[in-house]
Short mmCIF file of C-alpha atoms and ligand atoms in Angstrom, two decimals:
data_model
loop_
_atom_site.label_atom_id
_atom_site.label_comp_id
_atom_site.label_asym_id
_atom_site.label_seq_id
_atom_site.Cartn_x
_atom_site.Cartn_y
_atom_site.Cartn_z
CA UNK A 364 61.38 58.53 88.70
CA UNK A 365 61.79 62.32 88.34
CA UNK A 366 59.07 64.51 89.80
CA UNK A 367 58.52 68.20 89.03
CA UNK A 368 56.89 69.54 92.21
CA UNK A 369 54.94 72.78 91.57
CA UNK A 370 53.60 75.52 93.86
CA UNK A 371 56.08 74.43 96.55
CA UNK A 372 55.76 76.09 99.92
CA UNK A 373 58.31 75.81 102.69
CA UNK A 374 56.01 73.37 104.58
CA UNK A 375 55.79 71.08 101.49
CA UNK A 376 59.56 70.94 101.19
CA UNK A 377 59.89 70.15 104.89
CA UNK A 378 57.22 67.47 104.69
CA UNK A 379 58.78 65.71 101.65
CA UNK A 380 62.43 66.14 102.63
CA UNK A 381 62.82 62.56 103.93
CA UNK A 382 61.56 61.03 100.67
CA UNK A 383 64.70 59.63 99.11
CA UNK A 384 63.63 57.09 96.51
CA UNK A 385 62.40 59.75 94.05
CA UNK A 386 64.24 62.62 92.44
CA UNK A 387 62.11 65.62 93.32
CA UNK A 388 62.75 69.06 91.91
CA UNK A 389 60.87 71.81 93.72
CA UNK A 390 59.46 74.79 91.81
CA UNK A 391 57.91 77.66 93.73
CA UNK A 392 55.96 78.78 90.67
CA UNK A 393 52.55 77.36 89.86
CA UNK A 394 52.11 75.05 86.90
CA UNK A 395 50.56 76.98 84.03
CA UNK A 396 51.21 77.55 80.35
CA UNK A 397 54.22 79.79 81.12
CA UNK A 398 55.93 77.22 83.37
CA UNK A 399 54.85 73.96 81.72
CA UNK A 400 58.09 73.70 79.68
CA UNK A 401 60.03 73.31 82.94
CA UNK A 402 58.79 69.72 82.97
CA UNK A 403 61.12 68.62 80.17
CA UNK A 404 62.68 65.30 81.19
CA UNK A 405 60.39 64.71 84.18
CA UNK A 406 58.17 61.62 84.49
CA UNK A 407 55.56 63.21 86.73
CA UNK A 408 54.24 66.54 87.90
CA UNK A 409 53.04 67.03 91.45
CA UNK A 410 50.50 69.86 91.68
CA UNK A 411 48.10 71.56 94.09
CA UNK A 412 44.70 73.23 93.91
CA UNK A 413 45.71 76.45 92.17
CA UNK A 414 47.89 74.94 89.45
CA UNK A 415 46.19 75.13 86.05
CA UNK A 416 46.24 71.72 84.44
CA UNK A 417 44.15 72.62 81.38
CA UNK A 418 44.29 71.47 77.76
CA UNK A 419 47.16 73.71 76.77
CA UNK A 420 49.29 72.72 79.77
CA UNK A 421 48.49 69.01 79.36
CA UNK A 422 49.55 69.11 75.70
CA UNK A 423 52.89 70.63 76.72
CA UNK A 424 53.36 68.05 79.50
CA UNK A 425 52.74 65.25 77.01
CA UNK A 426 55.27 66.74 74.55
CA UNK A 427 57.85 67.01 77.34
CA UNK A 428 57.47 63.34 78.28
CA UNK A 429 55.40 63.61 81.48
CA UNK A 430 53.25 60.53 82.12
CA UNK A 431 51.69 61.13 85.53
CA UNK A 432 49.75 64.04 87.04
CA UNK A 433 49.78 63.69 90.81
CA UNK A 434 47.71 66.20 92.75
CA UNK A 435 48.32 66.71 96.46
CA UNK A 436 44.62 67.55 96.89
CA UNK A 437 41.36 65.65 97.10
CA UNK A 438 39.59 67.99 94.64
CA UNK A 439 40.61 67.71 90.98
CA UNK A 440 38.57 70.46 89.33
CA UNK A 441 41.89 72.16 88.35
CA UNK A 442 42.71 69.24 86.02
CA UNK A 443 41.03 68.70 82.63
CA UNK A 444 40.41 64.97 83.01
CA UNK A 445 39.01 64.49 79.52
CA UNK A 446 42.14 65.86 77.91
CA UNK A 447 44.42 63.91 80.28
CA UNK A 448 42.50 60.77 79.31
CA UNK A 449 42.75 61.58 75.55
CA UNK A 450 46.51 62.03 75.92
CA UNK A 451 46.94 58.83 77.96
CA UNK A 452 48.18 60.66 81.06
CA UNK A 453 47.33 59.10 84.42
CA UNK A 454 45.88 61.30 87.15
CA UNK A 455 46.17 60.41 90.85
CA UNK A 456 45.06 62.32 93.93
CA UNK A 457 44.90 62.16 97.72
CA UNK A 458 41.23 61.32 98.30
CA UNK A 459 41.20 62.07 102.03
CA UNK A 460 44.09 63.62 103.86
CA UNK A 461 42.20 64.78 106.84
CA UNK A 462 38.48 65.31 106.63
CA UNK A 463 38.79 66.24 110.33
CA UNK A 464 41.00 69.22 109.47
CA UNK A 465 38.43 70.68 107.05
CA UNK A 466 35.43 69.84 109.22
CA UNK A 467 37.01 71.42 112.31
CA UNK A 468 37.95 74.56 110.35
CA UNK A 469 34.37 74.76 109.06
CA UNK A 470 33.09 74.81 112.63
CA UNK A 471 35.78 77.33 113.61
CA UNK A 472 34.43 79.70 110.92
CA UNK A 473 30.87 79.24 112.20
CA UNK A 474 31.85 79.86 115.82
CA UNK A 475 34.03 82.86 115.04
CA UNK A 476 31.33 84.55 112.96
CA UNK A 477 28.64 83.78 115.50
CA UNK A 478 30.52 85.02 118.58
CA UNK A 479 32.76 87.54 116.73
CA UNK A 480 35.89 86.35 118.56
CA UNK A 481 38.02 87.84 115.75
CA UNK A 482 36.66 91.26 116.74
CA UNK A 483 36.96 90.66 120.48
CA UNK A 484 40.63 89.78 120.07
CA UNK A 485 41.43 93.07 118.34
CA UNK A 486 39.23 95.08 120.70
CA UNK A 487 40.66 93.85 123.98
CA UNK A 488 44.22 94.33 122.66
CA UNK A 489 43.26 97.98 122.25
CA UNK A 490 41.69 98.27 125.70
CA UNK A 491 38.12 98.18 124.40
CA UNK A 492 36.10 95.88 126.67
CA UNK A 493 32.66 96.81 125.33
CA UNK A 494 30.27 94.08 124.13
CA UNK A 495 28.59 96.33 121.55
CA UNK A 496 28.04 94.46 118.28
CA UNK A 497 29.15 91.11 119.71
CA UNK A 498 25.72 89.59 120.31
CA UNK A 499 25.69 85.97 119.13
CA UNK A 500 23.19 83.13 119.15
CA UNK A 501 23.08 79.68 120.75
CA UNK A 502 24.09 77.02 118.24
CA UNK A 503 21.97 74.64 120.31
CA UNK A 504 18.57 74.13 118.72
CA UNK A 505 19.46 75.77 115.40
CA UNK A 506 19.30 74.04 112.02
CA UNK A 507 22.32 73.63 109.79
CA UNK A 508 22.06 72.55 106.15
CA UNK A 509 24.98 70.76 104.54
CA UNK A 510 25.26 70.41 100.78
CA UNK A 511 27.20 67.20 100.10
CA UNK A 512 27.09 64.26 102.46
CA UNK A 513 30.58 62.80 102.17
CA UNK A 514 33.49 62.39 104.55
CA UNK A 515 33.77 66.05 105.64
CA UNK A 516 30.01 66.60 105.94
CA UNK A 517 29.66 63.54 108.19
CA UNK A 518 32.34 64.83 110.59
CA UNK A 519 30.77 68.31 110.61
CA UNK A 520 27.49 66.55 111.45
CA UNK A 521 29.07 64.72 114.41
CA UNK A 522 30.51 67.97 115.83
CA UNK A 523 27.33 69.99 115.36
CA UNK A 524 25.11 67.26 116.75
CA UNK A 525 27.32 67.61 119.83
CA UNK A 526 26.13 71.22 120.09
CA UNK A 527 22.52 70.00 119.92
CA UNK A 528 21.86 71.22 116.38
CA UNK A 529 19.49 69.74 113.81
CA UNK A 530 21.43 68.74 110.68
CA UNK A 531 19.89 68.56 107.19
CA UNK A 532 21.88 67.13 104.29
CA UNK A 533 21.29 67.39 100.56
CA UNK A 534 23.21 65.00 98.33
CA UNK A 535 22.23 63.36 95.03
CA UNK A 536 22.90 59.96 96.67
CA UNK A 537 21.10 60.10 100.04
CA UNK A 538 22.10 57.39 102.49
CA UNK A 539 19.44 56.50 105.08
CA UNK A 540 21.78 54.21 107.03
CA UNK A 541 24.32 57.03 107.44
CA UNK A 542 21.50 59.42 108.39
CA UNK A 543 20.58 57.11 111.29
CA UNK A 544 24.18 56.54 112.31
CA UNK A 545 25.21 60.22 112.29
CA UNK A 546 21.89 61.75 113.22
CA UNK A 547 21.11 63.89 110.16
CA UNK A 548 18.03 64.15 107.94
CA UNK A 549 18.26 63.73 104.16
CA UNK A 550 16.35 66.47 102.41
CA UNK A 551 15.88 68.30 99.12
CA UNK A 552 17.60 71.59 98.32
CA UNK A 553 14.54 73.81 98.67
CA UNK A 554 13.75 72.50 102.17
CA UNK A 555 17.40 72.90 103.13
CA UNK A 556 17.40 76.53 101.93
CA UNK A 557 14.11 77.32 103.68
CA UNK A 558 14.91 75.75 107.05
CA UNK A 559 18.63 76.30 107.63
CA UNK A 560 20.04 78.97 109.94
CA UNK A 561 23.53 78.03 108.75
CA UNK A 562 24.39 76.56 105.34
CA UNK A 563 27.72 74.88 104.67
CA UNK A 564 29.11 73.57 101.38
CA UNK A 565 30.81 70.16 101.23
CA UNK A 566 30.34 69.00 97.65
CA UNK A 567 32.83 68.97 94.78
CA UNK A 568 32.91 71.72 92.15
CA UNK A 569 31.40 70.25 88.97
CA UNK A 570 29.39 71.76 86.08
CA UNK A 571 26.22 70.93 88.12
CA UNK A 572 27.41 72.60 91.32
CA UNK A 573 29.07 75.68 89.79
CA UNK A 574 27.38 78.80 91.26
CA UNK A 575 24.91 76.68 93.25
CA UNK A 576 24.79 79.61 95.66
CA UNK A 577 23.49 82.47 93.53
CA UNK A 578 20.83 85.17 93.74
CA UNK A 579 18.00 82.67 93.15
CA UNK A 580 19.10 80.18 95.81
CA UNK A 581 19.96 83.00 98.24
CA UNK A 582 16.42 84.38 97.81
CA UNK A 583 15.03 81.02 99.03
CA UNK A 584 17.09 81.09 102.24
CA UNK A 585 16.12 82.38 105.69
CA UNK A 586 16.87 86.07 106.13
CA UNK A 587 20.15 86.48 107.97
CA UNK A 588 21.51 83.05 107.02
CA UNK A 589 25.15 82.21 107.70
CA UNK A 590 26.85 80.77 104.59
CA UNK A 591 30.09 78.82 105.04
CA UNK A 592 32.21 77.67 102.10
CA UNK A 593 35.15 75.38 102.73
CA UNK A 594 34.37 73.44 99.52
CA UNK A 595 35.46 75.28 96.39
CA UNK A 596 35.21 78.96 95.45
CA UNK A 597 33.20 78.35 92.28
CA UNK A 598 30.27 76.93 94.28
CA UNK A 599 29.35 80.53 95.17
CA UNK A 600 28.57 83.36 92.74
CA UNK A 601 30.59 86.03 94.48
CA UNK A 602 28.73 89.10 93.22
CA UNK A 603 25.38 87.56 94.22
CA UNK A 604 26.80 86.85 97.68
CA UNK A 605 27.95 90.47 97.98
CA UNK A 606 24.47 91.66 96.95
CA UNK A 607 22.94 89.28 99.53
CA UNK A 608 25.20 90.69 102.25
CA UNK A 609 24.35 94.27 101.26
CA UNK A 610 20.61 93.59 101.41
CA UNK A 611 21.14 91.72 104.74
CA UNK A 612 19.47 88.62 103.30
CA UNK A 613 22.82 86.98 104.10
CA UNK A 614 23.80 87.64 107.71
CA UNK A 615 27.29 86.15 107.73
CA UNK A 616 29.73 84.56 105.28
CA UNK A 617 32.73 82.41 106.17
CA UNK A 618 34.87 81.65 103.15
CA UNK A 619 37.93 79.43 103.13
CA UNK A 620 37.81 79.30 99.34
CA UNK A 621 37.08 81.97 96.75
CA UNK A 622 36.49 81.67 93.02
CA UNK A 623 39.45 83.89 92.08
CA UNK A 624 41.69 82.65 94.89
CA UNK A 625 44.42 81.43 92.50
CA UNK A 626 45.84 84.96 92.18
CA UNK A 627 46.17 85.71 95.89
CA UNK A 628 45.61 82.82 98.29
CA UNK A 629 48.69 81.18 99.85
CA UNK A 630 50.82 84.30 99.16
CA UNK A 631 51.84 87.29 101.26
CA UNK A 632 50.33 90.19 99.33
CA UNK A 633 50.48 92.66 102.19
CA UNK A 634 52.76 95.02 100.25
CA UNK A 635 50.78 94.84 97.00
CA UNK A 636 47.69 96.62 95.78
CA UNK A 637 44.64 94.39 95.79
CA UNK A 638 43.38 94.40 92.21
CA UNK A 639 40.37 92.18 92.82
CA UNK A 640 37.47 94.55 93.56
CA UNK A 641 35.07 91.79 94.64
CA UNK A 642 37.54 90.39 97.14
CA UNK A 643 38.23 93.94 98.35
CA UNK A 644 34.49 94.51 98.84
CA UNK A 645 34.08 91.22 100.72
CA UNK A 646 36.88 92.21 103.07
CA UNK A 647 35.00 95.37 104.07
CA UNK A 648 32.06 93.50 105.67
CA UNK A 649 32.41 93.02 109.42
CA UNK A 650 30.29 89.86 109.13
CA UNK A 651 32.52 88.19 106.53
CA UNK A 652 35.49 86.09 107.53
CA UNK A 653 37.93 84.98 104.85
CA UNK A 654 40.70 82.44 105.42
CA UNK A 655 43.03 81.57 102.57
CA UNK A 656 42.25 77.91 101.85
CA UNK A 657 43.68 76.75 105.17
CA UNK A 658 41.01 74.16 105.94
CA UNK A 659 43.37 71.31 105.09
CA UNK A 660 46.34 72.81 106.93
CA UNK A 661 47.09 70.58 109.92
CA UNK A 662 50.18 68.52 110.64
CA UNK A 663 48.19 65.30 110.31
CA UNK A 664 46.88 66.32 106.88
CA UNK A 665 50.37 67.25 105.62
CA UNK A 666 51.67 63.84 106.77
CA UNK A 667 48.80 62.06 105.00
CA UNK A 668 49.32 64.09 101.82
CA UNK A 669 52.97 63.03 101.73
CA UNK A 670 52.28 59.36 102.48
CA UNK A 671 49.50 58.96 99.94
CA UNK A 672 51.36 60.95 97.28
CA UNK A 673 54.48 58.82 97.66
CA UNK A 674 52.35 55.68 97.59
CA UNK A 675 50.77 56.95 94.34
CA UNK A 676 54.23 57.47 92.81
CA UNK A 677 55.42 54.00 93.93
CA UNK A 678 52.39 52.29 92.41
CA UNK A 679 52.89 54.18 89.14
CA UNK A 680 56.59 53.37 89.00
CA UNK A 681 55.94 49.68 89.65
CA UNK A 682 53.17 49.59 87.02
CA UNK A 683 50.70 48.48 89.72
CA UNK A 684 47.01 49.30 89.79
CA UNK A 685 46.69 52.95 90.88
CA UNK A 686 44.53 52.92 94.01
CA UNK A 687 43.91 56.67 93.87
CA UNK A 688 43.47 57.09 90.14
CA UNK A 689 40.96 59.74 89.08
CA UNK A 690 38.81 58.29 86.33
CA UNK A 691 36.70 60.20 83.87
P1 LIG B 456 33.44 63.31 99.43
O1 LIG B 456 33.74 62.82 98.05
O2 LIG B 456 33.57 62.37 100.59
O3 LIG B 456 31.94 63.87 99.46
C1 LIG B 456 31.40 64.70 98.47
C2 LIG B 456 29.89 64.72 98.62
O4 LIG B 456 29.36 65.63 97.66
C3 LIG B 456 29.21 63.36 98.38
O5 LIG B 456 28.24 63.16 99.37
C4 LIG B 456 28.55 63.56 97.03
O6 LIG B 456 27.38 62.79 96.90
C5 LIG B 456 28.21 65.05 97.12
N1 LIG B 456 27.87 65.63 95.82
C6 LIG B 456 28.33 65.29 94.59
N2 LIG B 456 27.69 66.03 93.64
C7 LIG B 456 26.82 66.83 94.31
C8 LIG B 456 25.85 67.78 93.89
N3 LIG B 456 25.65 68.04 92.58
N4 LIG B 456 25.12 68.41 94.84
C9 LIG B 456 25.30 68.12 96.16
N5 LIG B 456 26.18 67.21 96.60
C10 LIG B 456 26.93 66.57 95.69
O7 LIG B 456 34.32 64.62 99.62
P2 LIG B 456 34.84 65.31 100.96
O8 LIG B 456 36.14 64.71 101.35
O9 LIG B 456 33.74 65.35 101.96
O10 LIG B 456 35.18 66.77 100.43
C11 LIG B 456 34.15 67.66 99.97
C12 LIG B 456 34.80 68.82 99.23
O11 LIG B 456 35.59 69.60 100.14
C13 LIG B 456 35.83 68.40 98.15
O12 LIG B 456 35.18 68.14 96.90
C14 LIG B 456 36.74 69.59 98.06
O13 LIG B 456 36.28 70.45 97.03
C15 LIG B 456 36.59 70.28 99.41
N6 LIG B 456 37.83 70.28 100.19
C16 LIG B 456 38.30 71.48 100.69
C17 LIG B 456 39.47 71.53 101.42
C18 LIG B 456 39.97 72.81 102.03
O14 LIG B 456 41.16 72.88 102.40
N7 LIG B 456 39.15 73.84 102.19
C19 LIG B 456 40.28 70.31 101.62
C20 LIG B 456 39.66 69.10 101.13
C21 LIG B 456 38.51 69.09 100.42
#
């Protein structure tokens, strides 16, 4: 089977280099309407979160003979599933490569913003040993609200319960057994907004969750709230977040994902002008910490991505039931 592997980074190539039973061609470019014709003669495309697998691209893939869309991610909001289904293209994903990686990064963002260790690091390098502006708060005894109660949220819960925090979870499918086992409380969104000192997003991006964090929801939150997003950029209305930060209604923001990240994240843009004014504004706040979608980026996660992806390809090639198929 021939695989066209898009948005290849050096670490992907290294991770997949031992895979010998498939013919993989690596493309550094992202899959989009300009690059879709490169797939001529390939059976499958292997994509990541910022490839654009929309109607136009899917039509081209179909014309070029592609039969399988294999995403190296858990999220699949970058793929138009309805169109893939209409065209008879199968879609497979990696449902969980390391929920620990994302959960631990989520807590790293919280801790860094709280204790400002990113500022301390720069300061002490420059001989500045003052504590001015570094005042934090005890995590112990505070309330954290998680939106989404899946694999990542449960691990975040375990870690934060270890700090002695109260954990509230909103999910459309509350699970009382899990609440007992992990030590969280199921709640509704309004209670979560009103009672949380820290809010963290762990739900998929869907039409219902798009811009869940907007000026209306922000106005219901505690003044000075810390908002953490390691879910998907589109969960947060960026301009409303900026306005919340300016009015100090939002006290901190930790963002591993950003709604326009496709143009910049994962790339070294240090010699380029930043054309995205909202991202530029976010970067000016001392209480905003942006990481470029690195939540997943641990050795264990890369190994799991490779293993599950190769298993997906093997099942497809053998005509077996696809264990990680994404259905409509
Ligand atoms: P999961 O599928 O185990 O859990 C998702 C949870 O979201 C479930 O509890 C579900 O009930 C809930 N949910 C669904 N619709 C909702 C709604 N309308 N409102 C509130 N909750 C809703 O997924 P997992 O593994 O915990 O991942 C969560 C998200 O994290 C993924 O969808 C993905 O977007 C993101 N992610 C980010 C990564 C990163 O590198 N920053 C890496 C992996 C995932």
